[in-house]
CSV table of C-alpha atoms in Angstrom, one decimal:
chain,number,residue,atom,x,y,z
A,123,MET,CA,-84.7,-25.0,38.1
A,124,GLY,CA,-84.2,-21.3,37.7
A,125,MET,CA,-85.6,-18.7,39.9
A,126,SER,CA,-88.3,-17.6,37.4
A,127,ALA,CA,-89.3,-21.2,36.6
A,128,SER,CA,-89.5,-22.0,40.3
A,129,GLN,CA,-91.8,-19.0,41.0
A,130,ALA,CA,-94.0,-19.9,38.1
A,131,ARG,CA,-94.2,-23.5,39.3
A,132,LEU,CA,-95.1,-22.3,42.8
A,133,LEU,CA,-97.9,-20.1,41.5
A,134,SER,CA,-99.2,-23.1,39.5
A,135,LEU,CA,-99.1,-25.3,42.5
A,136,THR,CA,-100.8,-22.7,44.6
A,137,ALA,CA,-103.7,-22.4,42.1
A,138,ARG,CA,-104.1,-26.1,41.9
A,139,MET,CA,-104.1,-26.4,45.7
A,140,THR,CA,-106.7,-23.7,45.9
A,141,ASP,CA,-108.9,-25.4,43.3
A,142,ASN,CA,-108.4,-28.7,45.1
A,143,GLU,CA,-109.5,-27.2,48.4
A,144,ASN,CA,-112.6,-25.6,46.7
A,145,SER,CA,-113.6,-28.9,45.2
A,146,ALA,CA,-113.2,-30.6,48.6
A,147,GLN,CA,-115.3,-27.9,50.2
A,148,ASP,CA,-118.1,-28.3,47.5
A,149,ILE,CA,-118.1,-32.0,48.1
A,150,THR,CA,-118.3,-31.5,51.9
A,151,TYR,CA,-121.3,-29.2,51.4
A,152,SER,CA,-122.9,-31.9,49.2
A,153,LYS,CA,-122.3,-34.4,51.9
A,154,ILE,CA,-124.1,-32.1,54.4
A,155,ARG,CA,-127.0,-31.8,52.0
A,156,LEU,CA,-127.1,-35.6,51.7
A,157,ALA,CA,-127.2,-35.9,55.5
A,158,ASN,CA,-130.1,-33.5,55.6
A,159,GLN,CA,-131.9,-35.4,52.8
A,160,THR,CA,-131.3,-38.7,54.7
A,161,GLU,CA,-132.8,-37.2,57.9
A,162,GLU,CA,-135.8,-36.0,56.0
A,163,LEU,CA,-136.2,-39.4,54.4
A,164,ASN,CA,-136.1,-41.0,57.8
A,165,ASN,CA,-138.7,-38.7,59.1
A,166,GLU,CA,-141.0,-39.3,56.1
A,167,TYR,CA,-140.5,-43.0,56.5
A,168,LEU,CA,-141.4,-42.9,60.2
A,169,ASP,CA,-144.5,-40.8,59.4
A,170,ALA,CA,-145.5,-43.2,56.6
A,171,LEU,CA,-145.4,-46.1,59.0
A,172,ASP,CA,-148.6,-44.8,60.4
A,173,ALA,CA,-150.3,-45.3,57.0
A,174,THR,CA,-153.9,-46.7,57.4
A,175,LYS,CA,-156.8,-47.5,55.1
A,176,LEU,CA,-160.5,-47.6,55.4
A,177,THR,CA,-162.3,-50.9,54.9
A,178,VAL,CA,-166.0,-51.9,54.8
A,179,LEU,CA,-167.8,-55.0,56.1
A,180,THR,CA,-168.9,-56.8,53.0
A,181,GLY,CA,-169.6,-60.3,54.1
A,182,PHE,CA,-168.9,-63.2,56.4
A,183,LYS,CA,-167.0,-66.5,56.0
A,184,ASP,CA,-168.4,-68.7,58.7
A,185,SER,CA,-168.0,-66.5,61.8
A,186,GLU,CA,-165.2,-64.4,60.3
A,187,GLU,CA,-166.0,-60.9,59.1
A,188,ILE,CA,-164.8,-60.0,55.6
A,189,TYR,CA,-163.7,-56.4,55.0
A,190,THR,CA,-163.0,-54.8,51.7
A,191,ASP,CA,-161.1,-51.5,50.9
A,192,ILE,CA,-163.6,-48.6,50.8
A,193,SER,CA,-164.8,-47.2,47.5
A,194,TYR,CA,-167.6,-45.0,46.3
A,195,GLY,CA,-169.3,-47.8,44.5
A,196,LEU,CA,-169.1,-50.1,47.5
A,197,MET,CA,-170.5,-47.5,49.9
A,198,THR,CA,-173.4,-46.4,47.6
A,199,GLY,CA,-174.2,-49.7,45.9
A,200,TYR,CA,-177.2,-51.9,46.4
A,201,ASN,CA,-176.7,-54.5,49.2
A,202,THR,CA,-172.9,-54.1,49.0
A,203,VAL,CA,-172.4,-53.4,52.7
A,204,ALA,CA,-173.0,-56.4,54.8
A,205,ALA,CA,-174.5,-54.4,57.7
A,206,GLY,CA,-177.6,-54.0,55.5
A,207,LYS,CA,-177.5,-50.3,55.4
A,208,GLN,CA,-178.0,-48.1,52.3
A,209,TYR,CA,-175.6,-45.2,52.2
A,210,VAL,CA,-175.3,-42.0,50.2
A,211,VAL,CA,-172.3,-39.7,49.9
A,212,THR,CA,-172.7,-35.9,50.3
A,213,ASP,CA,-170.6,-32.8,50.2
A,214,VAL,CA,-170.4,-30.4,53.1
A,215,LYS,CA,-173.4,-28.6,51.8
A,216,GLY,CA,-175.5,-31.8,52.0
A,217,ARG,CA,-175.8,-32.3,48.3
A,218,VAL,CA,-175.8,-36.0,47.2
A,219,LEU,CA,-172.9,-37.1,45.0
A,220,VAL,CA,-174.4,-39.3,42.3
A,221,THR,CA,-173.3,-40.9,39.1
A,222,ALA,CA,-174.0,-39.3,35.7
A,223,GLU,CA,-176.6,-42.1,35.1
A,224,TYR,CA,-178.7,-41.1,38.2
A,225,ALA,CA,-178.3,-37.4,37.4
A,226,ALA,CA,-179.6,-37.9,33.9
A,227,ALA,CA,-182.5,-40.0,35.0
A,228,PHE,CA,-183.5,-37.4,37.6
A,229,GLU,CA,-183.3,-34.6,35.1
A,230,ALA,CA,-185.3,-36.6,32.6
A,231,GLY,CA,-187.9,-37.3,35.2
A,232,ASN,CA,-188.2,-33.6,36.2
A,233,GLY,CA,-188.9,-34.4,39.8
A,234,ASP,CA,-191.2,-37.3,39.1
A,235,LEU,CA,-190.3,-40.6,40.9
A,236,ASN,CA,-192.1,-42.9,38.4
A,237,LYS,CA,-190.3,-41.2,35.4
A,238,PHE,CA,-187.0,-41.4,37.3
A,239,LEU,CA,-187.5,-45.1,37.8
A,240,ALA,CA,-188.6,-45.7,34.2
A,241,GLU,CA,-185.5,-44.0,32.9
A,242,LEU,CA,-183.5,-46.6,34.9
A,243,GLY,CA,-185.7,-49.4,33.6
A,244,TYR,CA,-187.9,-50.0,36.6
A,245,SER,CA,-191.5,-49.5,37.8
A,246,GLN,CA,-192.8,-49.6,41.3
A,247,ALA,CA,-196.1,-51.2,40.1
A,248,THR,CA,-196.7,-54.5,41.9
A,249,ILE,CA,-198.7,-56.0,39.1
A,250,ASP,CA,-197.5,-57.8,36.0
A,251,VAL,CA,-200.7,-57.8,33.9
A,252,SER,CA,-202.4,-55.0,31.9
A,253,ALA,CA,-206.0,-54.4,30.8
A,254,ASN,CA,-205.0,-55.3,27.2
A,255,SER,CA,-203.0,-58.4,28.1
A,256,GLU,CA,-204.0,-62.0,27.5
A,257,ALA,CA,-204.1,-62.6,31.3
A,258,SER,CA,-207.0,-64.4,32.8
A,259,ASP,CA,-210.1,-62.5,34.0
A,260,THR,CA,-209.1,-63.4,37.6
A,261,ASP,CA,-205.6,-61.9,37.3
A,262,LYS,CA,-207.0,-58.8,35.7
A,263,ALA,CA,-209.6,-58.4,38.4
A,264,LEU,CA,-206.9,-58.7,41.1
A,265,ALA,CA,-204.7,-56.1,39.3
A,266,LYS,CA,-207.7,-53.8,38.9
A,267,GLN,CA,-208.5,-54.3,42.6
A,268,LYS,CA,-204.9,-53.2,43.5
A,269,VAL,CA,-205.4,-50.0,41.5
A,270,HIS,CA,-208.6,-49.2,43.4
A,271,GLU,CA,-207.0,-50.0,46.8
A,272,ALA,CA,-204.0,-47.8,46.0
A,273,TRP,CA,-206.2,-44.8,45.0
A,274,ASP,CA,-208.4,-45.4,48.0
A,275,GLN,CA,-205.3,-45.2,50.2
A,276,TYR,CA,-204.2,-41.9,48.6
A,277,LEU,CA,-207.6,-40.3,48.5
A,278,THR,CA,-208.3,-41.1,52.1
A,279,SER,CA,-204.9,-39.7,53.1
A,280,VAL,CA,-205.8,-36.3,51.6
A,281,GLY,CA,-209.4,-36.3,52.7
A,282,LEU,CA,-211.1,-36.9,49.4
A,283,HIS,CA,-213.8,-39.4,48.4
A,284,TYR,CA,-215.2,-40.1,45.0
A,285,GLY,CA,-218.2,-42.2,44.2
A,286,ASP,CA,-221.3,-42.9,46.3
A,287,GLU,CA,-224.4,-45.1,46.3
A,288,GLU,CA,-225.6,-43.4,43.1
A,289,HIS,CA,-222.2,-43.2,41.3
A,290,GLY,CA,-219.8,-45.9,40.5
A,291,LEU,CA,-216.0,-45.1,40.3
A,292,GLU,CA,-213.5,-46.3,37.7
A,293,PHE,CA,-209.9,-45.3,37.2
A,294,GLY,CA,-207.9,-45.0,34.0
A,295,TYR,CA,-204.9,-43.5,32.3
A,296,THR,CA,-204.8,-41.2,29.4
A,297,SER,CA,-201.7,-41.8,27.3
A,298,PHE,CA,-200.1,-39.4,24.8
A,299,GLY,CA,-197.8,-42.0,23.3
A,300,ASN,CA,-196.1,-45.3,24.0
A,301,GLU,CA,-193.5,-44.0,26.5
A,302,PRO,CA,-194.1,-44.8,30.2
A,303,TYR,CA,-195.8,-42.0,32.1
A,304,ASN,CA,-196.4,-39.9,29.0
A,305,GLY,CA,-199.9,-39.0,30.2
A,306,TYR,CA,-202.0,-38.7,33.3
A,307,PRO,CA,-204.3,-40.8,35.6
A,308,THR,CA,-208.0,-40.2,35.6
A,309,TYR,CA,-211.1,-41.1,37.5
A,310,THR,CA,-214.6,-41.6,36.1
A,311,LEU,CA,-217.8,-41.2,37.9
A,312,ILE,CA,-220.6,-43.3,36.5
A,313,ASP,CA,-224.3,-42.5,37.2
A,314,LEU,CA,-225.7,-45.8,38.2
A,315,ASN,CA,-229.2,-44.8,37.1
A,316,THR,CA,-228.5,-43.1,33.7
A,317,GLY,CA,-225.1,-44.5,32.8
A,318,ALA,CA,-223.7,-41.0,32.2
A,319,GLN,CA,-220.0,-40.7,32.8
A,320,SER,CA,-217.8,-37.9,33.8
A,321,THR,CA,-214.0,-38.3,33.5
A,322,LYS,CA,-211.4,-36.0,35.2
A,323,ALA,CA,-207.7,-35.9,35.8
A,324,LEU,CA,-206.4,-37.2,39.1
A,325,VAL,CA,-203.9,-34.6,40.1
A,326,TYR,CA,-201.8,-34.6,43.3
A,327,GLU,CA,-203.4,-32.7,46.1
A,328,GLY,CA,-201.3,-33.8,49.1
A,329,SER,CA,-198.7,-32.0,51.2
A,330,THR,CA,-196.7,-34.7,52.9
A,331,GLN,CA,-194.1,-37.2,51.7
A,332,GLU,CA,-196.3,-40.1,52.7
A,333,GLN,CA,-199.2,-38.7,50.6
A,334,ARG,CA,-196.8,-38.2,47.7
A,335,GLU,CA,-195.6,-41.8,48.0
A,336,PHE,CA,-199.3,-43.0,48.0
A,337,TYR,CA,-200.0,-41.0,44.9
A,338,ASP,CA,-196.9,-42.1,43.0
A,339,TYR,CA,-197.6,-45.7,43.8
A,340,ALA,CA,-201.2,-45.4,42.6
A,341,VAL,CA,-200.1,-43.7,39.4
A,342,ALA,CA,-197.6,-46.5,38.7
A,343,LEU,CA,-200.2,-49.2,39.1
A,344,THR,CA,-202.7,-47.2,36.9
A,345,GLU,CA,-200.2,-46.6,34.2
A,346,ALA,CA,-199.1,-50.2,34.2
A,347,TYR,CA,-202.6,-51.5,33.9
A,348,TYR,CA,-204.4,-48.9,31.8
A,349,GLY,CA,-201.5,-47.2,29.9
A,350,THR,CA,-200.4,-47.9,26.4
A,351,SER,CA,-196.7,-48.2,27.1
A,352,ASP,CA,-196.9,-51.9,28.1
A,353,SER,CA,-194.6,-51.0,31.0
A,354,VAL,CA,-195.5,-54.3,32.8
A,355,ASN,CA,-193.4,-56.0,30.2
A,356,THR,CA,-190.9,-53.3,29.1
A,357,LEU,CA,-189.9,-52.3,32.7
A,358,LYS,CA,-188.8,-54.4,35.6
A,359,THR,CA,-191.7,-54.2,38.1
A,360,ALA,CA,-192.0,-54.6,41.8
A,361,ALA,CA,-194.2,-57.6,41.2
A,362,ASP,CA,-191.0,-59.5,41.1
A,363,SER,CA,-189.6,-59.6,44.7
A,364,GLU,CA,-186.1,-59.5,43.4
A,365,ASN,CA,-186.8,-56.1,41.9
A,366,ALA,CA,-188.8,-54.7,44.8
A,367,GLY,CA,-185.7,-54.2,47.0
A,368,TYR,CA,-183.7,-52.4,44.3
A,369,ILE,CA,-186.7,-50.2,43.4
A,370,LYS,CA,-186.9,-49.1,47.1
A,371,TYR,CA,-183.1,-48.4,47.0
A,372,LEU,CA,-183.6,-46.2,43.9
A,373,SER,CA,-186.6,-44.5,45.4
A,374,ASN,CA,-184.6,-43.6,48.5
A,375,ILE,CA,-181.9,-42.0,46.4
A,376,PHE,CA,-184.5,-40.1,44.4
A,377,GLN,CA,-186.1,-38.7,47.6
A,378,LYS,CA,-182.6,-37.6,48.9
A,379,MET,CA,-181.8,-36.0,45.6
A,380,LEU,CA,-185.1,-34.2,45.6
A,381,SER,CA,-184.8,-32.9,49.1
A,382,ALA,CA,-181.1,-32.1,49.4
A,383,GLY,CA,-180.0,-31.5,45.8
A,384,TYR,CA,-177.3,-33.4,44.0
A,385,TYR,CA,-174.1,-33.1,41.9
A,386,THR,CA,-171.8,-35.2,39.9
A,387,GLU,CA,-168.0,-35.2,39.4
A,388,GLU,CA,-166.9,-34.1,35.9
A,389,GLU,CA,-164.0,-36.6,35.8
A,390,PRO,CA,-165.4,-39.9,37.4
A,391,THR,CA,-162.3,-41.9,36.5
A,392,GLU,CA,-160.1,-39.5,38.6
A,393,THR,CA,-162.7,-39.1,41.4
A,394,ILE,CA,-165.5,-41.5,42.3
A,395,LYS,CA,-163.8,-44.4,40.4
A,396,ASP,CA,-160.5,-43.7,42.1
A,397,ASN,CA,-160.6,-45.4,45.5
A,398,ALA,CA,-157.6,-43.4,46.9
A,399,TRP,CA,-159.3,-40.1,46.0
A,400,PHE,CA,-162.5,-41.2,47.6
A,401,GLU,CA,-160.8,-42.3,50.8
A,402,LYS,CA,-158.8,-39.1,51.1
A,403,GLN,CA,-162.0,-37.0,50.6
A,404,LEU,CA,-163.6,-38.9,53.4
A,405,LYS,CA,-160.6,-38.6,55.7
A,406,ASP,CA,-160.3,-34.9,55.0
A,407,GLY,CA,-163.9,-34.3,55.7
A,408,LYS,CA,-164.7,-33.0,52.2
A,409,LEU,CA,-167.1,-35.9,51.6
A,410,LEU,CA,-169.6,-37.2,54.3
A,411,LEU,CA,-171.7,-40.3,54.7
A,412,GLU,CA,-175.3,-40.8,55.5
A,413,TYR,CA,-177.3,-44.0,55.9
A,414,TYR,CA,-181.0,-44.7,55.4
A,415,SER,CA,-182.8,-45.2,58.8
A,416,THR,CA,-185.8,-47.5,58.4
A,417,THR,CA,-187.2,-46.1,61.7
A,418,GLU,CA,-186.9,-42.5,60.8
A,419,LYS,CA,-187.5,-43.2,57.1
A,420,LYS,CA,-184.8,-40.8,56.0
A,421,PHE,CA,-181.0,-40.6,55.6
A,422,VAL,CA,-179.2,-39.7,58.8
A,423,SER,CA,-175.5,-38.7,59.3
A,424,THR,CA,-172.8,-41.2,60.2
A,425,SER,CA,-169.0,-41.0,60.0
A,426,ILE,CA,-166.0,-43.1,59.2
A,427,ASP,CA,-165.1,-43.1,62.9
A,428,SER,CA,-168.5,-44.0,64.4
A,429,ASP,CA,-170.0,-46.3,61.8
A,430,THR,CA,-169.8,-50.0,62.8
A,431,ALA,CA,-169.5,-51.2,59.2
A,432,ILE,CA,-166.3,-49.2,58.6
A,433,GLN,CA,-162.9,-49.8,60.2
A,434,GLU,CA,-159.5,-48.2,59.8
A,435,VAL,CA,-156.6,-50.7,59.6
A,436,GLU,CA,-152.9,-50.7,58.9
A,437,ASP,CA,-152.4,-50.6,55.2
A,438,GLU,CA,-150.0,-53.5,54.7
A,439,ARG,CA,-149.7,-53.0,50.9
A,440,GLU,CA,-149.0,-49.3,51.3
A,441,LEU,CA,-146.4,-50.0,54.0
A,442,SER,CA,-144.7,-52.5,51.7
A,443,LEU,CA,-144.5,-49.9,48.9
A,444,ILE,CA,-143.3,-47.2,51.3
A,445,GLU,CA,-140.6,-49.5,52.7
A,446,GLN,CA,-139.5,-50.4,49.2
A,447,LYS,CA,-139.4,-46.8,48.2
A,448,TYR,CA,-137.5,-45.9,51.4
A,449,ASN,CA,-134.9,-48.5,50.8
A,450,ASN,CA,-134.4,-47.5,47.2
A,451,GLN,CA,-134.0,-43.9,48.1
A,452,LEU,CA,-131.7,-44.7,51.0
A,453,ASP,CA,-129.5,-46.9,48.8
A,454,ASP,CA,-129.3,-44.0,46.3
A,455,LEU,CA,-128.2,-41.6,49.0
A,456,GLU,CA,-125.7,-44.0,50.5
A,457,ALA,CA,-124.2,-44.6,47.0
A,458,LYS,CA,-123.8,-40.9,46.4
A,459,ASP,CA,-122.3,-40.5,49.9
A,460,ASN,CA,-119.8,-43.3,49.1
A,461,GLN,CA,-118.9,-41.6,45.8
A,462,PHE,CA,-118.3,-38.3,47.6
A,463,ASP,CA,-116.0,-40.1,50.1
A,464,LEU,CA,-114.0,-41.6,47.2
A,465,GLU,CA,-113.7,-38.1,45.6
A,466,LEU,CA,-112.6,-36.6,48.9
A,467,LYS,CA,-110.0,-39.3,49.3
A,468,LYS,CA,-108.7,-38.7,45.8
A,469,LEU,CA,-108.6,-34.9,46.4
A,470,ASP,CA,-106.9,-35.5,49.7
A,471,THR,CA,-104.2,-37.6,48.1
A,472,GLU,CA,-103.8,-35.1,45.3
A,473,HIS,CA,-103.6,-32.3,47.9
A,474,ASN,CA,-100.9,-34.1,49.9
A,475,ALA,CA,-98.8,-34.6,46.7
A,476,LEU,CA,-99.3,-30.9,45.7
A,477,GLN,CA,-98.4,-29.8,49.2
A,478,THR,CA,-95.2,-31.9,49.2
A,479,GLU,CA,-94.2,-30.5,45.8
A,480,TYR,CA,-95.2,-27.0,46.9
A,481,ASP,CA,-93.0,-27.3,50.0
A,482,ALA,CA,-90.1,-28.6,47.9
A,483,VAL,CA,-90.3,-25.7,45.3
A,484,LYS,CA,-90.7,-23.2,48.0
A,485,SER,CA,-87.6,-24.6,49.7
A,486,VAL,CA,-85.6,-24.3,46.4
A,487,ILE,CA,-86.8,-20.7,46.0
A,488,GLU,CA,-85.8,-19.8,49.6
A,489,LYS,CA,-82.3,-21.3,49.0
A,490,ASN,CA,-81.9,-19.5,45.7
A,491,VAL,CA,-82.8,-16.2,47.5
A,492,GLU,CA,-80.4,-17.0,50.3
A,493,LYS,CA,-77.5,-17.7,47.8
A,494,THR,CA,-78.3,-14.5,45.9
A,495,PHE,CA,-78.1,-12.4,49.1
A,496,ASN,CA,-74.8,-14.1,50.1
A,497,ILE,CA,-73.2,-13.2,46.7
A,498,PHE,CA,-73.9,-9.5,47.1
A,499,SER,CA,-73.2,-9.3,50.8
């Protein structure tokens, strides 16, 4: 090999060795990044091992308590929590989070409990006959008596009294159509001597929640018996004991909406119907829980930490998914690391071969230079 050819070959080998070393350095950096990723993955895995979920007491099997994963529907449903409590969900401002159905019923009722219930298909009236029905005279008399007793209770609570020894008292309902509560209740004073009658509207004149409840109940009975809507048949009434509990449940929600305000989520599928979203909102403190206290007759605050019907447990399903994901990612990182090792080994072999050839060519050049100097010396 001539001098020029040897020098060209040496330059080529030098370039290839430099490229080889750069490639090896890049792979080494990649292995360092893989090591960092592996450490991060291990840390994430260790943190994920603490994964828990919220569960709610929903029943009993013999003496064993049955818990179910928490959800909005479960916490706010009727008789869905085995502890016997009724819950509502609120935001940090105290507003009740309700379904679109309840919101629409409330807006249609315009703050009227009876209209709210009617929109949902219910009536708090505890009778199942009307003045125009084919019920027996006895049943009608009993229903009419309930109407009178309800109004007596309300009127007494607000300090009013209609009727005396000279005047009889009857109640009625003026309807503007066939829709429930499309009208108003009335009372009629009858002169027992002349038979003259004077009819007036029975408007609410109370100031307390109890008085309002008395009034609404009396209106429900009066509309059911005297109204033209036939609500005793078109609505599910509290005369059926199976309906009575649910009507009380709806009434409690209405009162909370009325006193605290309410809101709905625009995308229920991604929010209140998504159990993971609901649980996270509770854990983050963005949603709060209240339960109805039968002693205080109102909703009072509770929490996921203190409520005896709720417990936080290890999420076995989530842990299984986390472990599977961890193993898959770890296998992927190890496969990449092994591939890098093979590439480094290949580069090392190539580098050794280049180094050997480089040393040989360099030796040839040095000998040629030495011979040239000897010729001219």
